[in-house]
Amino acid sequence: MRFVDEYRDAGQARALSAQMAALCRPGHTYKFMEVCGGHTHTIYKHGLEDYLPEAVTLIHGPGCPVCVIPMGRLDDAIHIAEQPGVIMTSFGDMMRVPGGRGSFLDAKARGADIRMVYSPLDALKIARQNPGRRVVFMAIGFETTAPSTAMTVLRAEAEGIHNFSVFCNHVTIIPAIKAILDSPDLHLDGFIGPGHVSAVIGCRPYEFIAHTYGKPLVVTGFEPLDVLRSVYQILTQLAHGRSQVENQYARVVPWNGNPKALNAISRVMELRPYFEWRGLGSISHSALKMTEKYAAYDAERIFHIPGVRVADPKACQCGEVLKGVLKPWECKVFGTACTPETPIGTCMVSSEGACAAYYNFGRFSRQRVKEATSP
């Protein structure tokens, strides 16, 4: 990639729009899921739905790591933060996520020492500077951020820093996609595959989607033309009766992933038997935990964790939004009681949340600009 502008060319977008319209079968409708929340924001920030044929509907998926964390896990983290001598560290996205006992910011106001960091290495630095305190890093994210957590644990071990630990909430994308494919609530025709996750795990893990379920998947970048080209590639596959995994984001994503990153994860972490996802319920082997070898850095072993399940607020429909069953504007409290300033659910808090994307970019109902899809 030389310049950003080459991926934001309006002329190319209009040409792709006409080509996509020509690939659609008369009277047929298509539903494609963009798994990653970053794609959802690209779509609505740049108005890409207006370039799609009327027959094509994009459904957002569960690819927002902050959004899928259940309320009970946040309450567990707050419980740790409130223990004597503890400094809890977290990415900024998690600070305002509501739990059963409020958010991290609420706990901080009650006296807990909770600090925002930009990297787990920042948390390790705090541990190095405060040898008399126990520093816990709230680890969240898909395989995208798991390598940085793993490398930080390895760094802590190498430096002999023993007052640092990780509250591990890393989740894995493949079981979540399989759960959606097996769900009777939603029929999909193809997937816009995640870009950041795929930079770590590669494209090969998605092959079961094409081979077993017969759904095309295109790993996609985050610029406007990236997304439009991926939709064009999916429509081309369907028009020719093919079902394959393709890599539109080859300038970043290697087919076999990043072996060094995968090795770091496997050294420090292992799959959990099951993990609860907001909206999707408990999914087997869908999250990571610290291995026995690194138990000394595992906050779940160091502290007593209540582990109580907490139901979402009755007014919140984040679960249905994360599964793609509802559009954000179909939620009863969207844009009224639930806004980025006063969020009820996680999808309105996170920078990758679907509700935040719809709210920030003014999509309060289904609206298309028909002129954009004409040749």
Coordinates of C-alpha atoms in Angstrom, one line a residue:
M1 CA 0.0 0.0 0.0
R2 CA 1.4 3.4 -1.0
F3 CA -1.3 5.8 0.0
V4 CA -4.6 5.6 1.9
D5 CA -6.3 7.5 -1.0
E6 CA -6.0 4.6 -3.3
Y7 CA -8.4 2.7 -1.0
R8 CA -10.9 5.5 -0.9
D9 CA -11.4 6.3 -4.5
A10 CA -15.1 7.2 -5.2
G11 CA -14.8 6.3 -8.9
Q12 CA -13.6 2.8 -8.1
A13 CA -16.4 2.4 -5.5
R14 CA -19.0 3.3 -8.0
A15 CA -17.5 0.9 -10.5
L16 CA -17.6 -1.9 -7.9
S17 CA -21.2 -1.0 -7.1
A18 CA -22.2 -1.6 -10.7
Q19 CA -20.3 -4.8 -10.9
M20 CA -21.9 -6.1 -7.7
A21 CA -25.4 -5.2 -9.0
A22 CA -24.7 -7.2 -12.1
L23 CA -23.8 -10.3 -10.1
C24 CA -27.0 -10.4 -8.1
R25 CA -29.7 -12.9 -9.3
P26 CA -33.1 -11.3 -9.9
G27 CA -35.4 -11.8 -6.9
H28 CA -32.6 -13.2 -4.7
T29 CA -31.4 -11.6 -1.4
Y30 CA -28.0 -12.0 0.2
K31 CA -27.0 -11.8 3.9
F32 CA -23.3 -11.4 4.6
M33 CA -21.8 -11.1 8.1
E34 CA -18.9 -8.8 8.9
V35 CA -17.4 -10.6 11.8
C36 CA -15.2 -7.7 13.0
G37 CA -16.4 -4.6 14.7
G38 CA -13.8 -2.6 12.9
H39 CA -15.5 -3.4 9.6
T40 CA -18.8 -2.3 11.0
H41 CA -17.4 1.1 11.8
T42 CA -15.8 1.4 8.3
I43 CA -19.1 0.5 6.7
Y44 CA -21.1 3.2 8.5
K45 CA -18.4 5.8 8.7
H46 CA -18.0 5.8 4.9
G47 CA -21.6 5.0 4.0
L48 CA -20.7 1.8 2.2
E49 CA -24.2 0.4 2.5
D50 CA -25.3 3.0 0.0
Y51 CA -22.9 1.4 -2.6
L52 CA -24.4 -2.1 -2.2
P53 CA -27.2 -3.5 -4.2
E54 CA -30.6 -3.5 -2.4
A55 CA -30.4 -7.3 -2.4
V56 CA -27.4 -7.3 -0.2
T57 CA -27.7 -6.9 3.6
L58 CA -24.7 -6.7 5.9
I59 CA -25.1 -8.3 9.4
H60 CA -22.7 -7.4 12.1
G61 CA -21.2 -10.2 14.1
P62 CA -19.5 -10.9 17.5
G63 CA -16.1 -9.6 16.6
C64 CA -15.9 -6.9 19.3
P65 CA -14.0 -8.3 22.2
V66 CA -15.2 -5.8 24.7
C67 CA -18.8 -6.4 23.7
V68 CA -18.8 -10.2 24.2
I69 CA -17.4 -10.1 27.8
P70 CA -20.3 -11.0 30.1
M71 CA -21.2 -8.8 33.0
G72 CA -20.1 -11.4 35.6
R73 CA -16.5 -11.3 34.3
L74 CA -16.4 -7.6 34.8
D75 CA -17.8 -8.0 38.3
D76 CA -15.0 -10.5 39.0
A77 CA -12.4 -8.0 37.8
I78 CA -13.9 -5.3 40.1
H79 CA -13.8 -7.8 43.0
I80 CA -10.0 -8.3 42.3
A81 CA -9.5 -4.5 42.0
E82 CA -11.1 -3.9 45.4
Q83 CA -8.7 -6.2 47.2
P84 CA -6.1 -4.5 49.5
G85 CA -2.8 -3.6 47.7
V86 CA -4.1 -4.3 44.2
I87 CA -3.6 -2.1 41.1
M88 CA -5.9 -3.1 38.3
T89 CA -4.9 -2.0 34.8
S90 CA -7.1 -2.1 31.7
F91 CA -7.4 -0.8 28.2
G92 CA -9.5 2.3 27.9
D93 CA -12.4 0.5 26.2
M94 CA -13.2 -1.5 29.3
M95 CA -13.3 1.5 31.7
R96 CA -17.0 2.4 31.0
V97 CA -18.4 -1.1 30.3
P98 CA -21.3 -1.6 32.7
G99 CA -21.3 -4.6 35.0
G100 CA -23.7 -5.7 37.7
R101 CA -21.8 -3.6 40.2
G102 CA -21.1 -0.7 37.9
S103 CA -18.1 0.0 35.7
F104 CA -14.4 0.3 36.3
L105 CA -14.9 4.0 36.6
D106 CA -17.5 3.5 39.2
A107 CA -15.2 1.2 41.2
K108 CA -12.4 3.7 40.8
A109 CA -14.7 6.4 42.3
R110 CA -15.4 4.1 45.2
G111 CA -11.7 4.0 45.9
A112 CA -10.3 1.1 43.9
D113 CA -6.9 1.8 42.2
I114 CA -7.8 1.2 38.5
R115 CA -5.5 2.6 35.8
M116 CA -5.9 2.8 32.0
V117 CA -2.9 1.5 30.0
Y118 CA -2.2 1.3 26.3
S119 CA -0.3 -2.0 26.5
P120 CA 0.3 -4.9 28.9
L121 CA 3.9 -3.7 29.0
D122 CA 2.6 -0.5 30.6
A123 CA 1.1 -2.7 33.3
L124 CA 4.4 -4.5 33.7
K125 CA 6.1 -1.1 34.1
I126 CA 3.7 -0.2 36.9
A127 CA 4.5 -3.5 38.6
R128 CA 8.2 -2.8 38.3
Q129 CA 7.7 0.6 39.9
N130 CA 5.4 -0.7 42.7
P131 CA 7.1 -3.8 44.1
G132 CA 4.9 -3.7 47.2
R133 CA 1.7 -3.8 45.2
R134 CA 0.0 -6.5 43.2
V135 CA -0.6 -5.4 39.7
V136 CA -3.3 -7.1 37.6
F137 CA -3.8 -6.7 33.8
M138 CA -7.3 -7.1 32.6
A139 CA -6.5 -9.0 29.4
I140 CA -9.2 -8.9 26.7
G141 CA -9.3 -9.4 23.0
F142 CA -9.2 -12.1 20.3
E143 CA -6.1 -13.7 19.0
T144 CA -5.1 -10.2 17.9
T145 CA -4.1 -9.0 21.4
A146 CA -3.3 -12.4 23.0
P147 CA 0.4 -12.4 21.7
S148 CA 1.2 -9.1 23.5
T149 CA -0.2 -10.5 26.8
A150 CA 1.8 -13.7 26.4
M151 CA 5.0 -11.8 25.6
T152 CA 4.5 -9.6 28.6
V153 CA 4.2 -12.6 30.9
L154 CA 7.4 -14.0 29.3
R155 CA 9.1 -10.7 30.0
A156 CA 7.9 -10.7 33.6
E157 CA 9.3 -14.2 34.0
A158 CA 12.6 -13.2 32.5
E159 CA 12.9 -10.2 34.7
G160 CA 11.8 -12.0 37.8
I161 CA 8.8 -9.7 38.4
H162 CA 6.4 -11.6 40.7
N163 CA 3.9 -9.0 41.6
F164 CA 2.4 -9.0 38.1
S165 CA -0.5 -11.2 37.0
V166 CA -3.1 -11.4 34.3
F167 CA -6.9 -11.8 34.5
C168 CA -7.3 -13.6 31.2
N169 CA -10.4 -13.0 29.1
H170 CA -8.9 -13.6 25.7
V171 CA -11.4 -15.3 23.3
T172 CA -11.0 -17.1 20.1
I173 CA -12.9 -16.3 16.9
I174 CA -13.4 -19.7 15.2
P175 CA -15.7 -21.3 17.9
A176 CA -17.8 -18.1 17.8
I177 CA -18.3 -18.3 14.1
K178 CA -19.2 -22.0 14.3
A179 CA -21.8 -21.2 17.0
I180 CA -23.3 -18.6 14.7
L181 CA -23.3 -21.1 11.8
D182 CA -25.0 -23.7 14.0
S183 CA -27.6 -21.2 15.3
P184 CA -31.2 -21.6 13.9
D185 CA -31.8 -17.8 14.4
L186 CA -29.8 -16.7 11.4
H187 CA -29.2 -17.7 7.8
L188 CA -26.1 -16.3 6.2
D189 CA -24.7 -16.5 2.6
G190 CA -21.1 -15.5 3.3
F191 CA -18.7 -13.9 5.7
I192 CA -16.5 -10.8 5.5
G193 CA -13.6 -12.3 7.5
P194 CA -11.7 -10.4 10.2
G195 CA -8.5 -8.7 9.3
H196 CA -6.6 -8.2 12.6
V197 CA -7.3 -11.7 13.9
S198 CA -6.3 -13.2 10.6
A199 CA -2.9 -11.4 10.7
V200 CA -2.2 -13.7 13.7
I201 CA -4.0 -17.0 12.9
G202 CA -3.9 -16.7 9.1
C203 CA -6.7 -17.9 6.7
R204 CA -6.4 -21.7 7.0
P205 CA -8.5 -22.0 10.1
Y206 CA -11.6 -20.7 8.2
E207 CA -11.5 -23.4 5.6
F208 CA -14.1 -25.5 7.5
I209 CA -16.6 -22.6 6.8
A210 CA -16.3 -23.2 3.1
H211 CA -15.9 -26.9 3.1
T212 CA -18.4 -28.0 5.7
Y213 CA -20.9 -25.2 5.7
G214 CA -20.6 -24.2 2.0
K215 CA -20.2 -20.5 2.8
P216 CA -17.6 -18.3 1.2
L217 CA -15.4 -16.2 3.4
V218 CA -13.1 -13.3 2.3
V219 CA -10.5 -12.0 4.8
T220 CA -10.8 -8.3 4.5
G221 CA -8.9 -5.0 5.2
F222 CA -10.4 -2.0 6.8
E223 CA -10.4 0.7 4.1
P224 CA -13.7 1.4 2.2
L225 CA -12.6 -0.3 -1.0
D226 CA -11.3 -3.3 0.9
V227 CA -14.8 -3.9 2.2
L228 CA -16.5 -3.3 -1.1
R229 CA -14.0 -5.6 -2.9
S230 CA -14.7 -8.3 -0.4
V231 CA -18.4 -8.1 -1.0
Y232 CA -17.7 -8.3 -4.7
Q233 CA -15.5 -11.4 -4.2
I234 CA -18.2 -13.1 -2.2
L235 CA -20.9 -12.3 -4.8
T236 CA -18.6 -13.6 -7.5
Q237 CA -18.1 -16.9 -5.7
L238 CA -21.9 -17.3 -5.2
A239 CA -22.6 -16.4 -8.9
H240 CA -20.2 -19.2 -10.0
G241 CA -21.3 -21.7 -7.5
R242 CA -18.0 -21.7 -5.5
S243 CA -17.4 -21.7 -1.8
Q244 CA -13.8 -20.8 -0.8
V245 CA -11.7 -18.8 1.6
E246 CA -10.0 -15.9 -0.1
N247 CA -7.6 -13.3 1.2
Q248 CA -8.4 -9.8 0.1
Y249 CA -6.1 -8.4 2.8
A250 CA -2.9 -10.2 1.5
R251 CA -0.9 -7.0 2.0
V252 CA -1.1 -7.7 5.7
V253 CA -2.4 -11.2 6.3
P254 CA -0.2 -14.2 5.6
W255 CA -2.1 -17.4 4.6
N256 CA -0.6 -19.4 7.5
G257 CA -0.6 -16.6 10.1
N258 CA 2.2 -15.4 12.3
P259 CA 4.1 -18.3 13.7
K260 CA 6.0 -16.3 16.3
A261 CA 2.8 -14.8 17.7
L262 CA 1.1 -18.2 17.7
N263 CA 4.1 -19.8 19.4
A264 CA 4.0 -17.1 22.2
I265 CA 0.3 -17.8 22.8
S266 CA 0.9 -21.6 23.0
R267 CA 3.8 -21.2 25.4
V268 CA 1.7 -19.2 28.0
M269 CA -1.9 -20.0 27.4
E270 CA -4.2 -22.9 26.7
L271 CA -7.9 -23.3 25.7
R272 CA -10.6 -23.3 28.4
P273 CA -13.1 -26.1 28.5
Y274 CA -15.8 -23.5 28.0
F275 CA -16.4 -19.7 28.3
E276 CA -19.5 -17.6 28.5
W277 CA -20.1 -15.1 25.7
R278 CA -22.6 -12.3 25.9
G279 CA -25.4 -13.1 23.6
L280 CA -24.0 -16.5 22.5
G281 CA -24.0 -18.3 25.9
S282 CA -21.3 -20.8 26.9
I283 CA -19.1 -22.0 23.9
S284 CA -16.7 -24.8 24.4
H285 CA -13.0 -24.2 23.8
S286 CA -13.7 -20.6 22.9
A287 CA -11.3 -18.7 25.3
L288 CA -7.8 -18.9 26.7
K289 CA -6.5 -19.3 30.2
M290 CA -3.0 -19.3 31.6
T291 CA -1.2 -22.7 31.6
E292 CA -0.2 -24.5 34.8
K293 CA 3.4 -23.5 34.1
Y294 CA 2.5 -19.8 34.4
A295 CA 0.0 -20.2 37.3
A296 CA 2.1 -17.7 39.3
Y297 CA 0.9 -15.0 36.8
D298 CA -2.7 -16.1 36.7
A299 CA -5.0 -13.7 38.7
E300 CA -7.7 -16.4 38.8
R301 CA -5.4 -18.7 40.8
I302 CA -4.0 -15.9 43.0
F303 CA -7.3 -14.3 44.0
H304 CA -10.6 -15.8 45.0
I305 CA -13.0 -15.1 42.1
P306 CA -16.8 -15.1 42.9
G307 CA -17.6 -16.3 39.4
V308 CA -21.3 -15.4 39.6
R309 CA -23.3 -15.1 36.4
V310 CA -25.0 -11.8 36.1
A311 CA -28.0 -11.3 33.7
D312 CA -28.0 -8.4 31.3
P313 CA -30.4 -5.6 32.0
K314 CA -33.8 -6.4 30.7
A315 CA -34.0 -3.4 28.5
C316 CA -30.6 -4.2 26.8
Q317 CA -30.6 -6.3 23.7
C318 CA -26.9 -6.5 23.1
G319 CA -27.1 -10.3 22.9
E320 CA -29.4 -10.1 19.9
V321 CA -27.3 -7.4 18.3
L322 CA -24.1 -9.5 18.7
K323 CA -25.7 -12.5 17.1
G324 CA -26.9 -10.3 14.2
V325 CA -30.5 -11.1 14.9
L326 CA -31.3 -7.4 15.5
K327 CA -30.0 -4.2 14.0
P328 CA -29.0 -1.7 16.7
W329 CA -31.7 0.7 15.8
E330 CA -34.3 -2.1 16.4
C331 CA -33.3 -2.1 20.1
K332 CA -35.9 -0.4 22.2
V333 CA -33.4 1.8 24.1
F334 CA -31.0 2.6 21.3
G335 CA -30.3 6.3 21.0
T336 CA -32.7 7.1 23.9
A337 CA -31.9 5.6 27.3
C338 CA -28.7 4.0 25.8
T339 CA -26.2 6.4 24.3
P340 CA -22.3 6.5 24.3
E341 CA -22.6 9.0 27.3
T342 CA -25.1 6.8 29.2
P343 CA -24.5 3.2 27.9
I344 CA -26.7 0.4 29.1
G345 CA -25.0 -2.3 27.1
T346 CA -21.4 -3.0 25.9
C347 CA -22.2 -2.5 22.2
M348 CA -22.7 1.2 22.8
V349 CA -19.4 1.6 24.8
S350 CA -16.7 0.0 22.7
S351 CA -15.0 1.7 19.8
E352 CA -15.7 -1.4 17.8
G353 CA -19.3 -1.9 19.1
A354 CA -22.1 -2.0 16.5
C355 CA -24.4 0.2 18.5
A356 CA -21.7 2.9 18.8
A357 CA -21.1 2.7 15.0
Y358 CA -24.8 3.2 14.2
Y359 CA -25.2 5.9 16.7
N360 CA -22.0 7.9 15.9
F361 CA -22.6 7.8 12.2
G362 CA -26.3 8.5 12.3
R363 CA -27.9 5.2 11.2
F364 CA -31.1 5.3 13.2
S365 CA -33.1 3.4 10.7
R366 CA -32.6 1.4 7.5
Q367 CA -31.8 4.0 4.8
R368 CA -30.1 3.7 1.4
V369 CA -29.1 6.3 -1.2
K370 CA -30.4 4.5 -4.3
E371 CA -28.4 6.8 -6.6
A372 CA -25.1 5.4 -5.3
T373 CA -26.0 1.9 -6.5
S374 CA -26.9 2.8 -10.0
P375 CA -24.3 2.2 -12.8

